[in-house]
PDB file of C-alpha atoms in Angstrom:
ATOM      1  CA  MET A   1     -22.996  14.651   3.107  1.00 60.00           C
ATOM      2  CA  SER A   2     -24.839  11.515   4.256  1.00 88.00           C
ATOM      3  CA  GLU A   3     -21.781   9.892   5.831  1.00 95.00           C
ATOM      4  CA  ARG A   4     -22.277   8.509   9.309  1.00 96.00           C
ATOM      5  CA  ALA A   5     -20.356   6.823  12.095  1.00 98.00           C
ATOM      6  CA  VAL A   6     -20.671   3.077  12.633  1.00 98.00           C
ATOM      7  CA  VAL A   7     -19.407   1.236  15.708  1.00 98.00           C
ATOM      8  CA  PHE A   8     -18.551  -2.449  15.358  1.00 98.00           C
ATOM      9  CA  HIS A   9     -16.648  -5.019  17.387  1.00 98.00           C
ATOM     10  CA  VAL A  10     -13.705  -7.364  17.247  1.00 97.00           C
ATOM     11  CA  GLY A  11     -14.045  -9.444  20.366  1.00 96.00           C
ATOM     12  CA  GLU A  12     -14.447  -7.033  23.255  1.00 97.00           C
ATOM     13  CA  ASP A  13     -12.880  -4.106  21.389  1.00 98.00           C
ATOM     14  CA  GLU A  14     -14.974  -1.359  19.801  1.00 98.00           C
ATOM     15  CA  LEU A  15     -13.931  -0.066  16.393  1.00 98.00           C
ATOM     16  CA  LEU A  16     -15.164   3.115  14.765  1.00 98.00           C
ATOM     17  CA  GLY A  17     -15.810   3.453  11.060  1.00 98.00           C
ATOM     18  CA  ILE A  18     -17.341   6.072   8.781  1.00 98.00           C
ATOM     19  CA  LEU A  19     -19.779   4.959   6.110  1.00 98.00           C
ATOM     20  CA  HIS A  20     -20.227   6.901   2.870  1.00 98.00           C
ATOM     21  CA  PRO A  21     -23.330   5.185   1.408  1.00 95.00           C
ATOM     22  CA  GLY A  22     -22.960   6.086  -2.273  1.00 94.00           C
ATOM     23  CA  ALA A  23     -25.817   5.350  -4.659  1.00 95.00           C
ATOM     24  CA  GLU A  24     -28.798   3.231  -3.664  1.00 92.00           C
ATOM     25  CA  GLY A  25     -28.507  -0.261  -5.090  1.00 92.00           C
ATOM     26  CA  ALA A  26     -24.719  -0.116  -5.547  1.00 95.00           C
ATOM     27  CA  ARG A  27     -23.243  -3.585  -5.866  1.00 95.00           C
ATOM     28  CA  ARG A  28     -19.569  -2.779  -5.299  1.00 97.00           C
ATOM     29  CA  GLY A  29     -17.948  -0.737  -2.524  1.00 98.00           C
ATOM     30  CA  VAL A  30     -14.494   0.336  -1.407  1.00 98.00           C
ATOM     31  CA  LEU A  31     -13.059  -0.418   2.025  1.00 98.00           C
ATOM     32  CA  ILE A  32     -10.209   1.969   2.882  1.00 98.00           C
ATOM     33  CA  ALA A  33      -7.642   0.409   5.210  1.00 96.00           C
ATOM     34  CA  VAL A  34      -5.224   2.698   7.030  1.00 93.00           C
ATOM     35  CA  GLY A  35      -1.481   2.013   7.004  1.00 84.00           C
ATOM     36  CA  GLY A  36       1.067   3.000   9.639  1.00 79.00           C
ATOM     37  CA  PRO A  37       0.356   5.167  12.698  1.00 84.00           C
ATOM     38  CA  GLN A  38      -2.622   6.863  11.075  1.00 88.00           C
ATOM     39  CA  TYR A  39      -6.353   6.960  11.583  1.00 92.00           C
ATOM     40  CA  ARG A  40      -9.323   6.996   9.256  1.00 96.00           C
ATOM     41  CA  VAL A  41      -8.927  10.593   7.999  1.00 95.00           C
ATOM     42  CA  GLY A  42      -5.426   9.992   6.631  1.00 93.00           C
ATOM     43  CA  SER A  43      -2.483  12.309   6.090  1.00 91.00           C
ATOM     44  CA  HIS A  44      -3.600  15.611   4.565  1.00 92.00           C
ATOM     45  CA  ARG A  45      -7.202  14.258   4.850  1.00 94.00           C
ATOM     46  CA  GLN A  46      -6.528  11.962   1.899  1.00 95.00           C
ATOM     47  CA  PHE A  47      -8.809   9.086   2.960  1.00 97.00           C
ATOM     48  CA  LEU A  48     -11.650  11.424   3.851  1.00 97.00           C
ATOM     49  CA  LEU A  49     -11.390  13.253   0.532  1.00 97.00           C
ATOM     50  CA  LEU A  50     -11.038  10.032  -1.456  1.00 98.00           C
ATOM     51  CA  ALA A  51     -14.113   8.558   0.225  1.00 98.00           C
ATOM     52  CA  ARG A  52     -16.192  11.649  -0.491  1.00 97.00           C
ATOM     53  CA  HIS A  53     -15.032  11.728  -4.110  1.00 97.00           C
ATOM     54  CA  LEU A  54     -15.982   8.103  -4.732  1.00 98.00           C
ATOM     55  CA  ALA A  55     -19.289   8.346  -2.846  1.00 97.00           C
ATOM     56  CA  ALA A  56     -20.246  11.393  -4.938  1.00 97.00           C
ATOM     57  CA  GLN A  57     -19.842   9.118  -7.966  1.00 96.00           C
ATOM     58  CA  GLY A  58     -22.189   6.563  -6.396  1.00 96.00           C
ATOM     59  CA  ILE A  59     -19.587   4.184  -4.967  1.00 97.00           C
ATOM     60  CA  PRO A  60     -20.121   3.224  -1.292  1.00 98.00           C
ATOM     61  CA  VAL A  61     -17.028   3.638   0.884  1.00 98.00           C
ATOM     62  CA  PHE A  62     -16.184   2.532   4.416  1.00 98.00           C
ATOM     63  CA  ARG A  63     -13.088   3.787   6.249  1.00 98.00           C
ATOM     64  CA  PHE A  64     -12.263   2.782   9.786  1.00 98.00           C
ATOM     65  CA  ASP A  65      -9.707   2.755  12.588  1.00 97.00           C
ATOM     66  CA  PHE A  66      -7.869  -0.476  13.297  1.00 97.00           C
ATOM     67  CA  ARG A  67      -7.784  -1.593  16.920  1.00 97.00           C
ATOM     68  CA  GLY A  68      -5.546   0.637  19.008  1.00 96.00           C
ATOM     69  CA  MET A  69      -5.674   3.530  16.532  1.00 95.00           C
ATOM     70  CA  GLY A  70      -7.814   6.665  16.319  1.00 95.00           C
ATOM     71  CA  ASP A  71     -11.093   6.129  18.154  1.00 96.00           C
ATOM     72  CA  SER A  72     -10.924   2.326  18.243  1.00 97.00           C
ATOM     73  CA  SER A  73     -10.122   0.555  21.492  1.00 97.00           C
ATOM     74  CA  GLY A  74      -7.658  -2.259  22.108  1.00 96.00           C
ATOM     75  CA  ALA A  75      -3.941  -2.714  21.666  1.00 95.00           C
ATOM     76  CA  GLN A  76      -2.204  -1.276  18.617  1.00 93.00           C
ATOM     77  CA  ARG A  77      -1.273  -3.873  16.001  1.00 91.00           C
ATOM     78  CA  THR A  78       1.047  -4.056  13.019  1.00 90.00           C
ATOM     79  CA  PHE A  79      -0.195  -4.766   9.521  1.00 90.00           C
ATOM     80  CA  HIS A  80       0.701  -8.428  10.089  1.00 90.00           C
ATOM     81  CA  ASP A  81      -2.042  -8.778  12.714  1.00 92.00           C
ATOM     82  CA  VAL A  82      -5.165  -7.048  11.403  1.00 96.00           C
ATOM     83  CA  HIS A  83      -6.904  -9.998   9.724  1.00 96.00           C
ATOM     84  CA  ASP A  84      -9.743  -9.955  12.261  1.00 97.00           C
ATOM     85  CA  ASP A  85     -10.134  -6.182  11.931  1.00 97.00           C
ATOM     86  CA  LEU A  86     -10.462  -6.401   8.156  1.00 98.00           C
ATOM     87  CA  HIS A  87     -12.906  -9.302   8.358  1.00 98.00           C
ATOM     88  CA  ALA A  88     -15.125  -7.434  10.843  1.00 98.00           C
ATOM     89  CA  ALA A  89     -14.954  -4.274   8.721  1.00 98.00           C
ATOM     90  CA  VAL A  90     -16.042  -6.138   5.577  1.00 98.00           C
ATOM     91  CA  ASP A  91     -18.880  -7.769   7.545  1.00 98.00           C
ATOM     92  CA  THR A  92     -20.015  -4.384   8.863  1.00 98.00           C
ATOM     93  CA  PHE A  93     -19.714  -2.676   5.482  1.00 98.00           C
ATOM     94  CA  ALA A  94     -21.754  -5.396   3.771  1.00 97.00           C
ATOM     95  CA  GLY A  95     -24.392  -5.227   6.476  1.00 97.00           C
ATOM     96  CA  GLU A  96     -24.725  -1.463   6.170  1.00 97.00           C
ATOM     97  CA  VAL A  97     -25.100  -1.436   2.364  1.00 96.00           C
ATOM     98  CA  PRO A  98     -27.905  -3.810   1.307  1.00 91.00           C
ATOM     99  CA  GLY A  99     -27.262  -5.385  -2.075  1.00 92.00           C
ATOM    100  CA  MET A 100     -23.521  -4.748  -2.087  1.00 96.00           C
ATOM    101  CA  HIS A 101     -21.775  -8.049  -2.737  1.00 94.00           C
ATOM    102  CA  GLU A 102     -18.291  -7.006  -3.905  1.00 97.00           C
ATOM    103  CA  VAL A 103     -15.636  -5.105  -1.986  1.00 98.00           C
ATOM    104  CA  THR A 104     -12.406  -3.554  -3.223  1.00 98.00           C
ATOM    105  CA  LEU A 105      -9.721  -3.086  -0.579  1.00 98.00           C
ATOM    106  CA  TRP A 106      -7.807   0.205  -0.876  1.00 98.00           C
ATOM    107  CA  GLY A 107      -4.619   0.407   1.192  1.00 97.00           C
ATOM    108  CA  LEU A 108      -1.615   2.719   1.514  1.00 97.00           C
ATOM    109  CA  CYS A 109       1.789   1.504   2.712  1.00 96.00           C
ATOM    110  CA  GLY A 110       1.429  -1.226   5.365  1.00 95.00           C
ATOM    111  CA  ALA A 111      -2.315  -1.414   4.725  1.00 97.00           C
ATOM    112  CA  ALA A 112      -1.556  -2.469   1.135  1.00 97.00           C
ATOM    113  CA  SER A 113       0.591  -5.299   2.497  1.00 96.00           C
ATOM    114  CA  ALA A 114      -2.177  -6.254   4.939  1.00 96.00           C
ATOM    115  CA  ALA A 115      -4.650  -6.295   2.045  1.00 98.00           C
ATOM    116  CA  LEU A 116      -2.477  -8.802   0.175  1.00 97.00           C
ATOM    117  CA  PHE A 117      -2.406 -11.074   3.211  1.00 97.00           C
ATOM    118  CA  TYR A 118      -6.188 -10.875   3.640  1.00 97.00           C
ATOM    119  CA  ALA A 119      -7.858 -10.532   0.240  1.00 98.00           C
ATOM    120  CA  TRP A 120      -7.501 -14.115  -1.006  1.00 97.00           C
ATOM    121  CA  ARG A 121      -9.157 -15.417   2.177  1.00 96.00           C
ATOM    122  CA  ASP A 122     -12.416 -13.505   1.660  1.00 98.00           C
ATOM    123  CA  PRO A 123     -14.462 -14.200  -1.512  1.00 97.00           C
ATOM    124  CA  ARG A 124     -16.275 -10.886  -1.078  1.00 97.00           C
ATOM    125  CA  VAL A 125     -13.030  -9.062  -1.879  1.00 98.00           C
ATOM    126  CA  THR A 126     -12.876  -8.842  -5.656  1.00 97.00           C
ATOM    127  CA  GLY A 127     -10.355  -6.044  -6.233  1.00 98.00           C
ATOM    128  CA  LEU A 128      -7.263  -4.457  -4.693  1.00 98.00           C
ATOM    129  CA  VAL A 129      -5.836  -0.944  -4.861  1.00 98.00           C
ATOM    130  CA  LEU A 130      -2.269  -1.038  -3.505  1.00 98.00           C
ATOM    131  CA  VAL A 131      -0.644   2.350  -2.964  1.00 98.00           C
ATOM    132  CA  ASN A 132       3.098   2.487  -2.183  1.00 97.00           C
ATOM    133  CA  PRO A 133       3.052  -1.023  -0.662  1.00 97.00           C
ATOM    134  CA  TRP A 134       5.396  -1.678   2.273  1.00 94.00           C
ATOM    135  CA  ALA A 135       7.858  -4.435   1.279  1.00 93.00           C
ATOM    136  CA  ARG A 136      10.809  -3.479   3.459  1.00 85.00           C
ATOM    137  CA  THR A 137      13.816  -5.662   4.140  1.00 80.00           C
ATOM    138  CA  GLU A 138      17.281  -4.565   5.211  1.00 77.00           C
ATOM    139  CA  GLU A 139      18.694  -5.426   1.796  1.00 78.00           C
ATOM    140  CA  GLY A 140      15.812  -3.812  -0.062  1.00 65.00           C
ATOM    141  CA  LEU A 141      16.153  -0.591   1.889  1.00 64.00           C
ATOM    142  CA  ALA A 142      19.871  -0.470   1.129  1.00 70.00           C
ATOM    143  CA  ARG A 143      19.285  -0.981  -2.609  1.00 68.00           C
ATOM    144  CA  ALA A 144      16.630   1.752  -2.646  1.00 63.00           C
ATOM    145  CA  TYR A 145      19.018   4.153  -0.895  1.00 59.00           C
ATOM    146  CA  LEU A 146      21.724   3.344  -3.413  1.00 63.00           C
ATOM    147  CA  LYS A 147      19.475   4.014  -6.376  1.00 67.00           C
ATOM    148  CA  THR A 148      17.584   7.037  -5.089  1.00 61.00           C
ATOM    149  CA  TYR A 149      20.206   8.827  -3.000  1.00 58.00           C
ATOM    150  CA  TYR A 150      23.814   7.716  -3.098  1.00 50.00           C
ATOM    151  CA  LEU A 151      24.299   7.328  -6.839  1.00 52.00           C
ATOM    152  CA  GLN A 152      22.568  10.628  -7.515  1.00 57.00           C
ATOM    153  CA  ARG A 153      24.781  12.306  -4.931  1.00 53.00           C
ATOM    154  CA  LEU A 154      28.015  10.872  -6.316  1.00 50.00           C
ATOM    155  CA  PHE A 155      27.174  12.209  -9.761  1.00 53.00           C
ATOM    156  CA  SER A 156      26.064  15.561  -8.380  1.00 55.00           C
ATOM    157  CA  ARG A 157      28.186  18.606  -9.184  1.00 59.00           C
ATOM    158  CA  ASP A 158      27.267  20.162  -5.823  1.00 57.00           C
ATOM    159  CA  PHE A 159      28.622  17.125  -3.959  1.00 46.00           C
ATOM    160  CA  TRP A 160      32.094  17.317  -5.493  1.00 45.00           C
ATOM    161  CA  SER A 161      32.136  21.103  -5.410  1.00 56.00           C
ATOM    162  CA  GLY A 162      31.477  21.011  -1.678  1.00 51.00           C
ATOM    163  CA  ALA A 163      34.157  18.359  -1.192  1.00 48.00           C
ATOM    164  CA  PHE A 164      36.831  20.306  -3.054  1.00 54.00           C
ATOM    165  CA  LYS A 165      35.997  23.437  -1.113  1.00 56.00           C
ATOM    166  CA  GLY A 166      36.356  21.581   2.175  1.00 53.00           C
ATOM    167  CA  ARG A 167      32.763  21.975   3.321  1.00 54.00           C
ATOM    168  CA  PHE A 168      32.619  18.285   4.230  1.00 48.00           C
ATOM    169  CA  ASN A 169      34.742  15.143   4.107  1.00 55.00           C
ATOM    170  CA  PRO A 170      33.771  13.037   1.052  1.00 49.00           C
ATOM    171  CA  TRP A 171      35.352   9.940   2.586  1.00 48.00           C
ATOM    172  CA  VAL A 172      32.595   9.824   5.173  1.00 52.00           C
ATOM    173  CA  SER A 173      30.009   9.534   2.412  1.00 50.00           C
ATOM    174  CA  LEU A 174      32.120   7.017   0.513  1.00 48.00           C
ATOM    175  CA  ARG A 175      32.551   4.813   3.583  1.00 57.00           C
ATOM    176  CA  SER A 176      28.803   5.002   4.154  1.00 54.00           C
ATOM    177  CA  LEU A 177      28.299   4.054   0.518  1.00 46.00           C
ATOM    178  CA  GLY A 178      30.559   1.033   0.967  1.00 55.00           C
ATOM    179  CA  ARG A 179      28.571  -0.174   3.960  1.00 58.00           C
ATOM    180  CA  MET A 180      25.334   0.328   2.054  1.00 46.00           C
ATOM    181  CA  VAL A 181      26.645  -1.695  -0.898  1.00 49.00           C
ATOM    182  CA  GLY A 182      27.587  -4.503   1.472  1.00 54.00           C
ATOM    183  CA  THR A 183      24.096  -4.539   2.939  1.00 49.00           C
ATOM    184  CA  ALA A 184      22.454  -4.356  -0.485  1.00 49.00           C
ATOM    185  CA  VAL A 185      24.261  -7.410  -1.834  1.00 53.00           C
ATOM    186  CA  GLY A 186      23.635  -9.234   1.470  1.00 58.00           C
ATOM    187  CA  SER A 187      24.197 -12.911   1.836  1.00 41.00           C
ATOM    188  CA  GLY A 188      21.152 -14.038  -0.109  1.00 41.00           C
ATOM    189  CA  SER A 189      19.735 -15.613   3.018  1.00 36.00           C
ATOM    190  CA  GLY A 190      16.793 -13.290   3.498  1.00 40.00           C
ATOM    191  CA  GLY A 191      14.754 -10.473   2.064  1.00 43.00           C
ATOM    192  CA  ALA A 192      13.874 -10.128  -1.572  1.00 41.00           C
ATOM    193  CA  SER A 193      17.130 -11.605  -2.881  1.00 36.00           C
ATOM    194  CA  GLY A 194      16.404 -15.179  -1.830  1.00 38.00           C
ATOM    195  CA  GLU A 195      14.553 -17.768  -3.878  1.00 37.00           C
ATOM    196  CA  PRO A 196      10.882 -18.122  -2.933  1.00 36.00           C
ATOM    197  CA  ASP A 197       9.919 -21.175  -0.946  1.00 40.00           C
ATOM    198  CA  ASN A 198       7.210 -22.836  -3.007  1.00 38.00           C
ATOM    199  CA  THR A 199       7.035 -26.023  -0.969  1.00 38.00           C
ATOM    200  CA  SER A 200       5.833 -24.836   2.430  1.00 44.00           C
ATOM    201  CA  PRO A 201       2.016 -24.758   2.807  1.00 45.00           C
ATOM    202  CA  ASP A 202       2.298 -21.859   5.272  1.00 57.00           C
ATOM    203  CA  ARG A 203       4.687 -19.783   3.165  1.00 60.00           C
ATOM    204  CA  ILE A 204       2.300 -16.824   3.277  1.00 68.00           C
ATOM    205  CA  ASP A 205       2.688 -16.669   7.064  1.00 73.00           C
ATOM    206  CA  LYS A 206       6.447 -17.198   7.294  1.00 74.00           C
ATOM    207  CA  GLY A 207       9.567 -16.008   5.518  1.00 85.00           C
ATOM    208  CA  PRO A 208      10.691 -12.668   4.066  1.00 91.00           C
ATOM    209  CA  LEU A 209       7.989 -10.039   3.778  1.00 94.00           C
ATOM    210  CA  PRO A 210       8.312  -9.542  -0.024  1.00 94.00           C
ATOM    211  CA  ASP A 211       7.922 -13.281  -0.637  1.00 95.00           C
ATOM    212  CA  ARG A 212       4.842 -13.435   1.598  1.00 95.00           C
ATOM    213  CA  MET A 213       3.314 -10.497  -0.254  1.00 97.00           C
ATOM    214  CA  ALA A 214       3.986 -12.195  -3.595  1.00 97.00           C
ATOM    215  CA  GLU A 215       2.271 -15.329  -2.357  1.00 97.00           C
ATOM    216  CA  GLY A 216      -0.787 -13.327  -1.311  1.00 97.00           C
ATOM    217  CA  TRP A 217      -0.778 -11.686  -4.738  1.00 98.00           C
ATOM    218  CA  ARG A 218      -0.786 -15.101  -6.437  1.00 97.00           C
ATOM    219  CA  ARG A 219      -3.560 -16.492  -4.272  1.00 97.00           C
ATOM    220  CA  PHE A 220      -5.796 -13.491  -4.935  1.00 98.00           C
ATOM    221  CA  GLN A 221      -7.211 -13.849  -8.439  1.00 95.00           C
ATOM    222  CA  GLY A 222      -8.958 -10.509  -8.861  1.00 97.00           C
ATOM    223  CA  PRO A 223      -7.842  -7.298 -10.589  1.00 98.00           C
ATOM    224  CA  VAL A 224      -5.160  -5.154  -8.958  1.00 98.00           C
ATOM    225  CA  LEU A 225      -4.398  -1.446  -9.288  1.00 98.00           C
ATOM    226  CA  VAL A 226      -0.909  -0.419  -8.118  1.00 98.00           C
ATOM    227  CA  ILE A 227      -0.132   3.282  -7.566  1.00 98.00           C
ATOM    228  CA  LEU A 228       3.469   4.314  -6.884  1.00 98.00           C
ATOM    229  CA  SER A 229       4.857   7.728  -5.934  1.00 97.00           C
ATOM    230  CA  GLY A 230       7.914   8.955  -7.794  1.00 95.00           C
ATOM    231  CA  ASP A 231       9.605  10.569  -4.790  1.00 92.00           C
ATOM    232  CA  ASP A 232       9.136   7.954  -2.091  1.00 93.00           C
ATOM    233  CA  LEU A 233      11.591   5.460  -0.647  1.00 91.00           C
ATOM    234  CA  THR A 234       8.843   2.948   0.171  1.00 94.00           C
ATOM    235  CA  ALA A 235       7.646   3.004  -3.439  1.00 95.00           C
ATOM    236  CA  ALA A 236      11.246   2.659  -4.645  1.00 92.00           C
ATOM    237  CA  GLU A 237      11.723  -0.418  -2.461  1.00 93.00           C
ATOM    238  CA  PHE A 238       8.545  -2.033  -3.779  1.00 95.00           C
ATOM    239  CA  ARG A 239       9.453  -1.172  -7.368  1.00 94.00           C
ATOM    240  CA  ASP A 240      12.855  -2.839  -6.935  1.00 91.00           C
ATOM    241  CA  VAL A 241      11.348  -5.947  -5.310  1.00 93.00           C
ATOM    242  CA  ALA A 242       8.540  -6.313  -7.835  1.00 95.00           C
ATOM    243  CA  THR A 243      10.894  -6.043 -10.813  1.00 92.00           C
ATOM    244  CA  ASN A 244      13.922  -7.997  -9.537  1.00 90.00           C
ATOM    245  CA  ALA A 245      12.980 -10.501  -6.813  1.00 91.00           C
ATOM    246  CA  PRO A 246      12.475 -14.098  -8.019  1.00 94.00           C
ATOM    247  CA  ALA A 247       9.280 -14.411  -5.967  1.00 95.00           C
ATOM    248  CA  TRP A 248       7.768 -11.523  -7.955  1.00 96.00           C
ATOM    249  CA  SER A 249       8.748 -12.697 -11.422  1.00 96.00           C
ATOM    250  CA  GLY A 250       6.028 -11.732 -13.889  1.00 96.00           C
ATOM    251  CA  LEU A 251       3.472 -10.581 -11.301  1.00 97.00           C
ATOM    252  CA  LEU A 252       3.408  -6.913 -12.315  1.00 96.00           C
ATOM    253  CA  GLN A 253       3.054  -7.938 -15.953  1.00 96.00           C
ATOM    254  CA  GLU A 254      -0.128  -9.953 -15.443  1.00 98.00           C
ATOM    255  CA  PRO A 255      -3.082  -8.768 -17.587  1.00 97.00           C
ATOM    256  CA  ARG A 256      -5.182  -8.216 -14.451  1.00 98.00           C
ATOM    257  CA  VAL A 257      -2.703  -5.633 -13.123  1.00 98.00           C
ATOM    258  CA  THR A 258      -2.852  -1.887 -13.788  1.00 98.00           C
ATOM    259  CA  LEU A 259       0.234   0.128 -12.789  1.00 98.00           C
ATOM    260  CA  ARG A 260       0.143   3.901 -12.341  1.00 98.00           C
ATOM    261  CA  GLU A 261       3.170   5.997 -11.372  1.00 98.00           C
ATOM    262  CA  LEU A 262       2.998   9.603 -10.218  1.00 98.00           C
ATOM    263  CA  PRO A 263       6.350  11.390 -10.756  1.00 96.00           C
ATOM    264  CA  GLY A 264       7.336  13.809  -8.008  1.00 95.00           C
ATOM    265  CA  ALA A 265       4.675  12.670  -5.539  1.00 97.00           C
ATOM    266  CA  ASN A 266       5.720  11.869  -1.971  1.00 96.00           C
ATOM    267  CA  HIS A 267       4.562   8.946   0.142  1.00 95.00           C
ATOM    268  CA  THR A 268       1.344  10.526   1.438  1.00 94.00           C
ATOM    269  CA  PHE A 269       0.472  12.646  -1.626  1.00 96.00           C
ATOM    270  CA  SER A 270       0.685  15.894   0.309  1.00 96.00           C
ATOM    271  CA  ARG A 271      -0.300  18.143  -2.614  1.00 97.00           C
ATOM    272  CA  ARG A 272      -3.879  18.470  -3.772  1.00 96.00           C
ATOM    273  CA  VAL A 273      -2.992  17.728  -7.404  1.00 97.00           C
ATOM    274  CA  TRP A 274      -1.464  14.400  -6.328  1.00 98.00           C
ATOM    275  CA  ARG A 275      -4.430  13.434  -4.161  1.00 97.00           C
ATOM    276  CA  ASP A 276      -6.845  14.328  -6.943  1.00 97.00           C
ATOM    277  CA  GLN A 277      -4.913  12.205  -9.424  1.00 98.00           C
ATOM    278  CA  VAL A 278      -4.968   9.185  -7.117  1.00 98.00           C
ATOM    279  CA  ALA A 279      -8.729   9.607  -6.620  1.00 98.00           C
ATOM    280  CA  LEU A 280      -9.288   9.885 -10.380  1.00 98.00           C
ATOM    281  CA  TRP A 281      -7.183   6.808 -11.122  1.00 98.00           C
ATOM    282  CA  THR A 282      -9.071   4.858  -8.454  1.00 98.00           C
ATOM    283  CA  HIS A 283     -12.487   5.860  -9.768  1.00 98.00           C
ATOM    284  CA  ASP A 284     -11.634   5.244 -13.423  1.00 98.00           C
ATOM    285  CA  TRP A 285     -10.163   1.824 -12.628  1.00 98.00           C
ATOM    286  CA  LEU A 286     -13.231   0.823 -10.623  1.00 98.00           C
ATOM    287  CA  GLN A 287     -15.418   1.706 -13.603  1.00 96.00           C
ATOM    288  CA  THR A 288     -13.536  -0.801 -15.785  1.00 95.00           C
ATOM    289  CA  LEU A 289     -14.233  -3.759 -13.488  1.00 94.00           C
ATOM    290  CA  PRO A 290     -16.955  -6.222 -14.507  1.00 87.00           C
ATOM    291  CA  GLU A 291     -19.478  -7.080 -11.830  1.00 78.00           C
ATOM    292  CA  ARG A 292     -19.414 -10.654 -10.627  1.00 73.00           C
ATOM    293  CA  GLY A 293     -21.918 -12.656 -12.610  1.00 55.00           C
ATOM    294  CA  ARG A 294     -22.142  -9.936 -15.317  1.00 51.00           C
ATOM    295  CA  GLU A 295     -18.907 -10.584 -17.240  1.00 46.00           C
TER     296      GLU A 295
END
């Protein structure tokens, strides 16, 4: 392995990244952004293994720790506040790989959301891989629970068998269901159920998270690969938002979008077969992309 550590800076903070050079003369690379309280290796070593897989196919990869995470200094930040980190990482990646002029951002969970906020601002970013994007609102979470848990439980033979045998009180679950329904329908004043605000020039920086993500999606004009796990609440929330929210109308159906769904997989792809499939989908999708200036 020719991978090596690279230290770079955002202000006075030092950030640590790992470069996987790929093939000499490569023109496109992949920047892996880390979502949630994780560092550059990823859950079950997913980011490390993905980077090595792509680099073995000649694709340069750079994975790094955001400020306040892993081996990077500074205060920890949410995915809303990592614009400067991503910009510095792209700068560093481009400087370390001579001749590379296109970068695809690859992000899981909150990092996918961060990528949508950032990508349209940087012309070097020409592709996005969004894996189980974080689009959480109170109403969206309630709807996902209803679809993935409560309805399945109500139609489950084991649920009613346990109730009739006195193992638990079904009214507790039914009252909980009622509260969840109330939250899911909401008041229409926030979250994914409201109409998008298409008049405010700063709508990507304010308003419900799903609407802001949709605006970032619209502003970014490059190809997008979306990968969703079949057994993941975060993926279920995004799936509901992207198919039902007015702000997302038609976005998943755009010709530039490729959607892949992995039944049974959990949020962090904890089984090797799931991780391998995600790596294969990523590689194959990258191979379909035309290089800028060579369409």
